[in-house]
Each structure stands twice: as structure tokens, then as C-alpha cells.
Coordinates of C-alpha atoms and ligand atoms in Angstrom, one line a residue:
M1 CA 56.4 118.4 89.9
V2 CA 53.8 118.3 93.1
A3 CA 51.0 116.6 91.6
V4 CA 49.0 115.4 94.2
P5 CA 48.2 117.4 97.0
A6 CA 49.1 116.6 100.5
D7 CA 46.1 116.6 101.8
R8 CA 44.9 114.2 99.3
N9 CA 44.4 111.3 101.8
Y10 CA 41.1 112.3 103.2
D11 CA 40.2 109.1 104.7
G12 CA 36.7 108.2 103.9
K13 CA 35.7 108.0 107.3
G14 CA 34.5 111.4 107.4
G15 CA 32.9 110.6 104.0
C16 CA 35.9 112.2 102.2
V17 CA 36.7 111.1 98.3
V18 CA 40.3 110.8 97.2
F19 CA 42.0 110.5 94.0
P20 CA 42.2 107.1 92.8
P21 CA 44.5 105.3 94.9
F22 CA 46.9 104.4 91.8
V23 CA 47.2 108.2 91.0
T24 CA 50.4 108.8 93.3
Q25 CA 52.8 111.0 93.3
K26 CA 55.3 108.4 92.0
E27 CA 53.0 108.0 89.2
M28 CA 52.9 111.6 88.4
D29 CA 56.6 111.8 88.8
L30 CA 56.9 109.1 86.2
I31 CA 54.8 110.4 83.9
E32 CA 57.0 113.6 83.9
K33 CA 59.9 111.7 83.2
K34 CA 58.9 109.4 80.9
F35 CA 56.1 110.9 78.7
V36 CA 57.5 112.6 75.6
V37 CA 54.7 113.9 74.0
R38 CA 54.7 113.6 70.1
D39 CA 53.1 116.6 68.1
S40 CA 50.5 114.3 66.7
D41 CA 49.2 113.1 69.6
I42 CA 45.5 113.6 70.6
F43 CA 44.3 113.9 74.3
V44 CA 40.6 113.9 75.4
V45 CA 40.7 115.7 78.7
A46 CA 37.9 116.5 81.3
Y47 CA 37.1 117.0 85.0
P48 CA 35.7 113.6 85.9
K49 CA 32.3 112.9 85.2
S50 CA 32.1 115.7 82.1
G51 CA 31.6 113.5 79.2
T52 CA 35.1 112.0 79.4
T53 CA 33.8 108.4 77.6
W54 CA 31.8 110.1 75.4
M55 CA 34.4 112.3 73.6
E56 CA 36.7 109.2 73.9
Q57 CA 34.2 107.4 71.7
I58 CA 33.8 110.2 69.5
V59 CA 37.8 110.5 68.7
H60 CA 38.4 106.7 68.7
L61 CA 35.5 106.1 66.0
M62 CA 36.8 109.2 64.0
L63 CA 40.3 107.9 64.0
N64 CA 39.2 104.5 63.2
N65 CA 36.9 104.9 60.4
G66 CA 33.9 104.8 62.4
V67 CA 34.6 101.4 63.3
Q68 CA 34.3 100.3 67.1
G69 CA 36.8 97.5 66.6
D70 CA 37.7 95.0 69.3
K71 CA 39.3 97.1 71.7
V72 CA 37.5 98.4 74.8
L73 CA 37.1 102.0 75.0
S74 CA 39.9 102.6 77.9
E75 CA 42.4 100.5 75.4
A76 CA 41.6 102.2 72.3
V77 CA 42.0 105.8 74.0
P78 CA 44.1 104.9 77.4
W79 CA 44.0 106.8 80.8
V80 CA 47.6 108.6 81.2
E81 CA 47.7 109.0 84.9
G82 CA 45.4 105.5 85.5
A83 CA 48.4 103.8 83.2
N84 CA 49.7 101.8 86.2
R85 CA 46.5 100.3 87.0
Y86 CA 46.0 98.9 83.4
Q87 CA 48.5 98.5 81.0
G88 CA 51.5 100.4 82.5
L89 CA 52.9 103.4 81.3
D90 CA 55.3 102.0 78.6
K91 CA 52.5 100.2 76.9
L92 CA 50.4 103.2 76.7
L93 CA 53.4 105.2 75.2
N94 CA 54.4 102.6 73.0
Q95 CA 50.6 102.1 71.5
Q96 CA 50.8 101.2 68.2
S97 CA 47.6 103.4 67.3
N98 CA 48.8 106.4 65.1
P99 CA 48.4 109.2 66.1
R100 CA 48.4 108.2 69.8
R101 CA 45.5 109.0 71.5
F102 CA 45.0 109.3 75.3
H103 CA 42.5 110.6 77.7
S104 CA 43.0 112.2 81.0
H105 CA 41.7 114.2 84.3
L106 CA 44.8 116.0 84.7
L107 CA 44.6 119.7 85.7
Y108 CA 46.1 121.9 83.2
H109 CA 49.5 122.6 84.6
L110 CA 50.4 118.8 85.0
M111 CA 49.2 117.8 81.8
P112 CA 52.2 116.5 79.4
G113 CA 53.2 118.5 76.7
V114 CA 50.3 121.2 77.1
K115 CA 52.7 124.2 76.8
L116 CA 55.3 122.8 74.4
S117 CA 54.2 120.6 72.1
R118 CA 51.9 120.8 69.2
A119 CA 49.8 118.1 70.3
K120 CA 46.0 118.2 70.4
Y121 CA 44.1 118.4 73.6
I122 CA 40.1 118.0 73.6
Y123 CA 38.7 119.4 76.7
V124 CA 35.3 118.9 77.9
A125 CA 33.2 120.4 80.3
R126 CA 30.0 120.2 81.9
N127 CA 27.9 122.1 84.1
P128 CA 28.9 121.5 87.8
K129 CA 25.6 120.7 89.2
D130 CA 25.0 117.9 86.8
N131 CA 28.6 117.2 87.6
A132 CA 28.6 117.3 91.2
V133 CA 25.6 114.6 90.9
S134 CA 27.1 112.2 88.3
F135 CA 30.5 112.4 90.5
Y136 CA 28.4 111.4 93.5
F137 CA 26.9 108.4 92.0
H138 CA 30.6 107.5 90.5
S139 CA 32.2 107.8 94.1
C140 CA 29.4 105.5 95.3
S141 CA 29.5 102.9 92.5
K142 CA 33.5 103.0 91.6
L143 CA 35.3 104.5 94.8
G144 CA 33.4 103.0 97.8
Y145 CA 32.1 105.8 98.8
D146 CA 29.4 105.2 101.4
G147 CA 28.6 109.1 102.6
T148 CA 25.2 110.7 101.6
W149 CA 24.5 113.0 98.7
D150 CA 24.4 116.1 101.2
E151 CA 27.9 114.8 102.6
F152 CA 29.1 114.7 99.1
F153 CA 28.1 118.1 98.3
D154 CA 29.8 119.6 101.0
L155 CA 33.2 118.2 100.1
Y156 CA 32.1 118.8 96.3
I157 CA 32.0 122.5 96.9
Q158 CA 35.2 122.5 98.9
G159 CA 37.0 121.1 96.1
K160 CA 37.8 117.7 98.4
V161 CA 37.1 115.4 95.7
G162 CA 39.2 113.5 93.3
Y163 CA 41.3 116.1 91.2
G164 CA 40.2 118.9 93.2
S165 CA 37.9 121.9 92.6
F166 CA 35.9 122.0 89.5
F167 CA 36.4 125.6 89.0
A168 CA 40.0 125.6 89.3
H169 CA 40.3 122.7 87.1
V170 CA 37.5 124.1 84.4
L171 CA 38.7 127.7 84.8
D172 CA 42.5 126.8 83.8
W173 CA 41.6 124.9 80.5
W174 CA 39.1 127.6 79.7
K175 CA 41.8 130.2 80.0
A176 CA 44.4 128.2 78.2
S177 CA 42.4 127.4 75.2
K178 CA 41.6 130.8 74.5
N179 CA 45.2 131.2 73.9
S180 CA 46.2 128.2 72.3
N181 CA 45.2 126.9 68.9
N182 CA 45.9 123.3 70.3
I183 CA 43.1 123.1 72.9
L184 CA 39.6 122.8 71.6
F185 CA 37.0 123.6 74.7
V186 CA 33.9 121.6 74.4
K187 CA 30.8 121.7 76.5
Y188 CA 28.6 118.3 77.3
E189 CA 25.4 120.3 77.1
D190 CA 26.3 121.6 73.6
M191 CA 27.2 118.1 72.6
K192 CA 24.0 117.0 73.9
R193 CA 21.8 119.7 72.1
D194 CA 23.8 118.7 68.6
L195 CA 25.8 116.0 68.6
K196 CA 26.2 115.9 65.0
Q197 CA 27.6 119.3 64.7
A198 CA 30.0 118.6 68.0
V199 CA 31.3 115.4 65.9
K200 CA 32.1 118.0 63.0
T201 CA 33.7 120.4 65.4
V202 CA 35.8 117.6 66.5
A203 CA 36.5 116.7 63.1
D204 CA 37.7 120.3 61.9
F205 CA 39.6 120.4 64.9
L206 CA 41.6 117.2 64.2
Q207 CA 41.7 117.9 60.7
V208 CA 39.8 114.7 59.9
K209 CA 37.7 114.6 56.6
L210 CA 34.0 113.7 57.4
D211 CA 32.2 112.2 54.5
E212 CA 28.6 112.1 55.2
E213 CA 28.6 108.1 55.8
L214 CA 31.6 108.4 58.2
W215 CA 29.9 111.6 60.0
E216 CA 26.5 109.5 60.5
A217 CA 28.5 106.2 61.5
I218 CA 30.4 108.5 64.5
T219 CA 27.2 110.5 65.6
T220 CA 25.0 107.4 65.6
Q221 CA 27.5 105.2 67.7
S222 CA 27.8 108.2 70.2
T223 CA 24.6 108.8 71.5
F224 CA 24.0 107.6 75.1
E225 CA 21.6 104.6 74.0
S226 CA 24.1 103.4 71.5
M227 CA 27.1 103.6 73.9
A228 CA 25.1 102.3 76.9
N229 CA 24.3 98.9 75.0
N230 CA 27.6 98.9 73.6
S231 CA 30.1 96.7 75.7
K232 CA 33.3 98.3 74.3
A233 CA 31.9 101.7 75.1
N234 CA 29.8 101.4 78.1
L235 CA 32.7 100.7 80.9
D236 CA 30.7 97.8 82.4
W237 CA 34.2 96.2 82.5
V238 CA 35.1 98.4 85.4
A239 CA 34.4 97.5 89.1
Q240 CA 31.3 98.8 90.1
R241 CA 29.1 98.1 93.0
P242 CA 25.8 96.8 91.7
Q243 CA 23.7 98.4 94.1
F244 CA 24.7 101.7 92.4
P245 CA 23.8 102.9 88.8
K246 CA 26.4 102.1 86.2
H247 CA 28.8 104.3 84.1
M248 CA 26.2 105.3 81.8
R249 CA 23.7 106.2 84.3
K250 CA 21.3 108.8 82.8
G251 CA 23.3 111.3 80.5
I252 CA 21.2 114.1 80.5
V253 CA 21.2 117.7 81.1
G254 CA 19.2 119.3 84.5
D255 CA 19.5 115.9 86.3
W256 CA 20.6 118.0 89.3
R257 CA 17.2 119.2 89.8
N258 CA 16.5 115.9 91.2
H259 CA 19.1 116.0 93.9
F260 CA 19.6 119.4 95.0
T261 CA 17.6 121.2 98.0
S262 CA 16.8 124.3 97.3
E263 CA 19.3 125.4 100.1
Q264 CA 21.9 123.9 98.3
N265 CA 21.2 125.5 95.3
E266 CA 21.4 128.8 96.9
I267 CA 24.7 127.8 98.4
F268 CA 25.8 126.6 95.0
E269 CA 24.8 129.6 93.5
T270 CA 26.8 131.8 95.8
I271 CA 29.8 129.9 95.3
Y272 CA 29.5 129.6 91.6
A273 CA 29.1 133.6 91.2
K274 CA 32.4 133.7 93.3
Y275 CA 34.5 131.4 91.3
M276 CA 33.0 132.5 87.7
K277 CA 32.9 136.0 88.4
D278 CA 36.0 137.2 86.3
S279 CA 35.4 134.5 83.6
D280 CA 33.1 134.8 80.5
L281 CA 32.5 130.7 80.2
Q282 CA 28.9 130.1 80.8
F283 CA 27.4 126.9 81.5
D284 CA 23.9 125.7 80.6
F285 CA 22.3 124.0 83.8
G286 CA 19.1 122.9 81.9
E287 CA 16.7 125.5 82.9
G288 CA 13.4 124.7 81.2
V289 CA 14.4 121.3 80.6
I290 CA 11.7 118.6 81.5
I291 CA 13.0 115.8 83.3
Ligands
LIG301 S1 34.7 109.6 84.1 O1 34.6 108.1 85.0 O2 35.4 110.8 84.7 O3 35.6 109.1 82.8 O4 33.3 110.0 83.4 P1 32.7 110.5 82.0 O5 32.9 109.7 81.2 O6 33.5 112.0 82.4 O7 31.3 111.1 82.3 C1 30.2 110.0 82.9 C2 28.9 110.6 82.3 O8 28.9 111.3 81.2 C3 27.6 110.6 80.5 N1 28.0 110.1 79.0 C4 26.6 110.4 78.3 N2 26.0 111.4 78.3 C5 25.3 111.7 77.2 N3 25.7 110.6 75.9 C6 26.7 110.0 75.9 N4 27.0 109.3 74.7 C7 27.4 109.8 77.0 N5 28.5 108.8 77.3 C8 28.6 108.8 78.6 C9 27.4 109.3 81.6 O9 26.0 108.7 81.8 C10 27.8 110.1 83.0 O10 26.8 111.0 83.2 P2 25.7 110.9 84.3 O11 25.2 112.1 84.5 O12 26.0 110.3 85.5 O13 24.8 109.8 83.4

């Protein structure tokens, strides 16, 4: 399985951003060899900076009776292709939680078990303008990126960022979700608009019975403010450069308008139209939202 494109080693000097260095072809081969997916497994999947952590928190609370517990979120819902960096693949696979739960940013065709198992995959997608901005700050804060926003914008629209093109990623998962009952496709903006309803949608998909108390417990502990103030959910434990915003940065829809120039917006609109023209997937860019 060729997972990591040969040109992944954009060297940073031209302002390029790479996959996290520990996501190597060797890691991907190991995952392919060792990861035997169980039908009961639950995966939270997203293109980076689309609401992965947010959905991890919802799923974690849902499967943990509304209780945060002692583990930080990246232990409670561990990262498949990042296993080598953290607990190691064996520990990730032998986790005590039942059902097992994972998170990942992998593309559809690289995702363990997605075609043959009956495991459940919750895919979160976010409008790509806000996604790009969030990704820029993430790259500066956690990946050592030293380029400007303008340089990052150029990389993003070329798909020269971690996990490649937003469009390839999202459109493949979207298509797959329409043909599979085991993939739930959720949009960040819908979660933002009505978090309580999003929690219910996830519960229905996972066949978890929500009484009002559990529903409320999950919803209140999954708001941006609640997660930002929660040391188990805010990712403050991940190395971040202090001069840049933290993981829980703004958590809003429409922030792109604070960063995109009108020229960038025009370029983006053209690219967006090109990639999305054959798809019925639509995004909410927060037009009309006062930010
Ligand atoms: S990562 O590093 O790829 O796993 O990042 P990911 O968790 O996918 O995305 C981070 C962005 O999601 C925002 N976030 C939230 N928004 C609203 N509500 C809640 N509860 C929430 N939790 C995380 C987080 O703030 C990042 O977005 P930006 O726009 O940078 O603030």
C-alpha cells in the first residue's frame, strides 16, 4: 500500500508543510499488516483541522456515560497513524476500551477496514476556507512552519499540506458515505449550529440510547468553551509553540474572512468550483455571520 507520496518531503525551506514526520510509509505498512479491524470498532475521521478533537470528545463521552475520566482525549480515542509517536501500535490495538475507539486523518482508501468490516466511521468535514486558516495556525504552532499565511494559502490550494488535498480527501469520504451505512458524514458547521442535534445524530448512528441527562452531559462538555477549559480535552499537552494560538483557537464559522484577501477568495472560489462541480456536497462558509 503506497500511503505516503514520494513528494511528501517538501523540505520546509520553500515554506512547505509535510505529513507529521512519524507518519512514514513504514508506519503505514505496519498498520496494514497488523490492524485487524473489529466490527465493533469506532473511528473518528477527518481531514486535519476539521473538528476531529471535537468529535472525539463527543464519542468519548457517549461511550463513557458522560464522564470525562482520567485519560486525555488522545489516549481515550487514540490516533491510528500517529500510534508510533505515542503509545505504539500494539497498545493502540490492545486498548481495554470496548468497543475500541480510534481517530485518524487517513484518506478513505488508506483507512483500515473501511471496505470489508462493519466498523463505524464518523467523518467530520469543515468548509475549506476556515479549514485552511485553522491549518495554517496549526502548522505554525505544532509543525514548525515559518511561512506566511499567503505562502501557506498557495500550498493549501495545491494540496501540498499534510494528508494532501482537502478536496480529494473529503470527496472520497463523501462518496463512500453515500454508499455505506457504516459511515456517518457530519459537517462542522452543522455541529456548530446545533450541537445537541449533532450529539443525537451520532448517538443514533452508534446505537447508543441517550436519556436526557446523558444527552445534556455530552452536549455541555463538548462546547468550545467547555473543551478549551478542560485539560483532558484541549490538547494543551501537545507540544505547541507559545507565540501561536493553541489548539482550541477560535472554534467559529467564517473566520476565513479575517485572513483571505479578496484575491485569494477569488482564486479559491475558482478552485472550489472546479473540484466540486460534479458533487452534491455543499458547505456553509458562514456568509452573513458577524465575526
Ligand atoms: S487536528 O489537529 O487535525 O486534530 O485538529 P481538529 O481537532 O480536527 O480541528 C481543530 C479545530 O477545531 C476546533 N474545535 C472546535 N470548534 C468548535 N467547538 C468545539 N467544541 C471545538 N473543538 C475543537 C478548534 O478550535 C480548531 O479550529 P480553529 O478554527 O483553529 O479554532
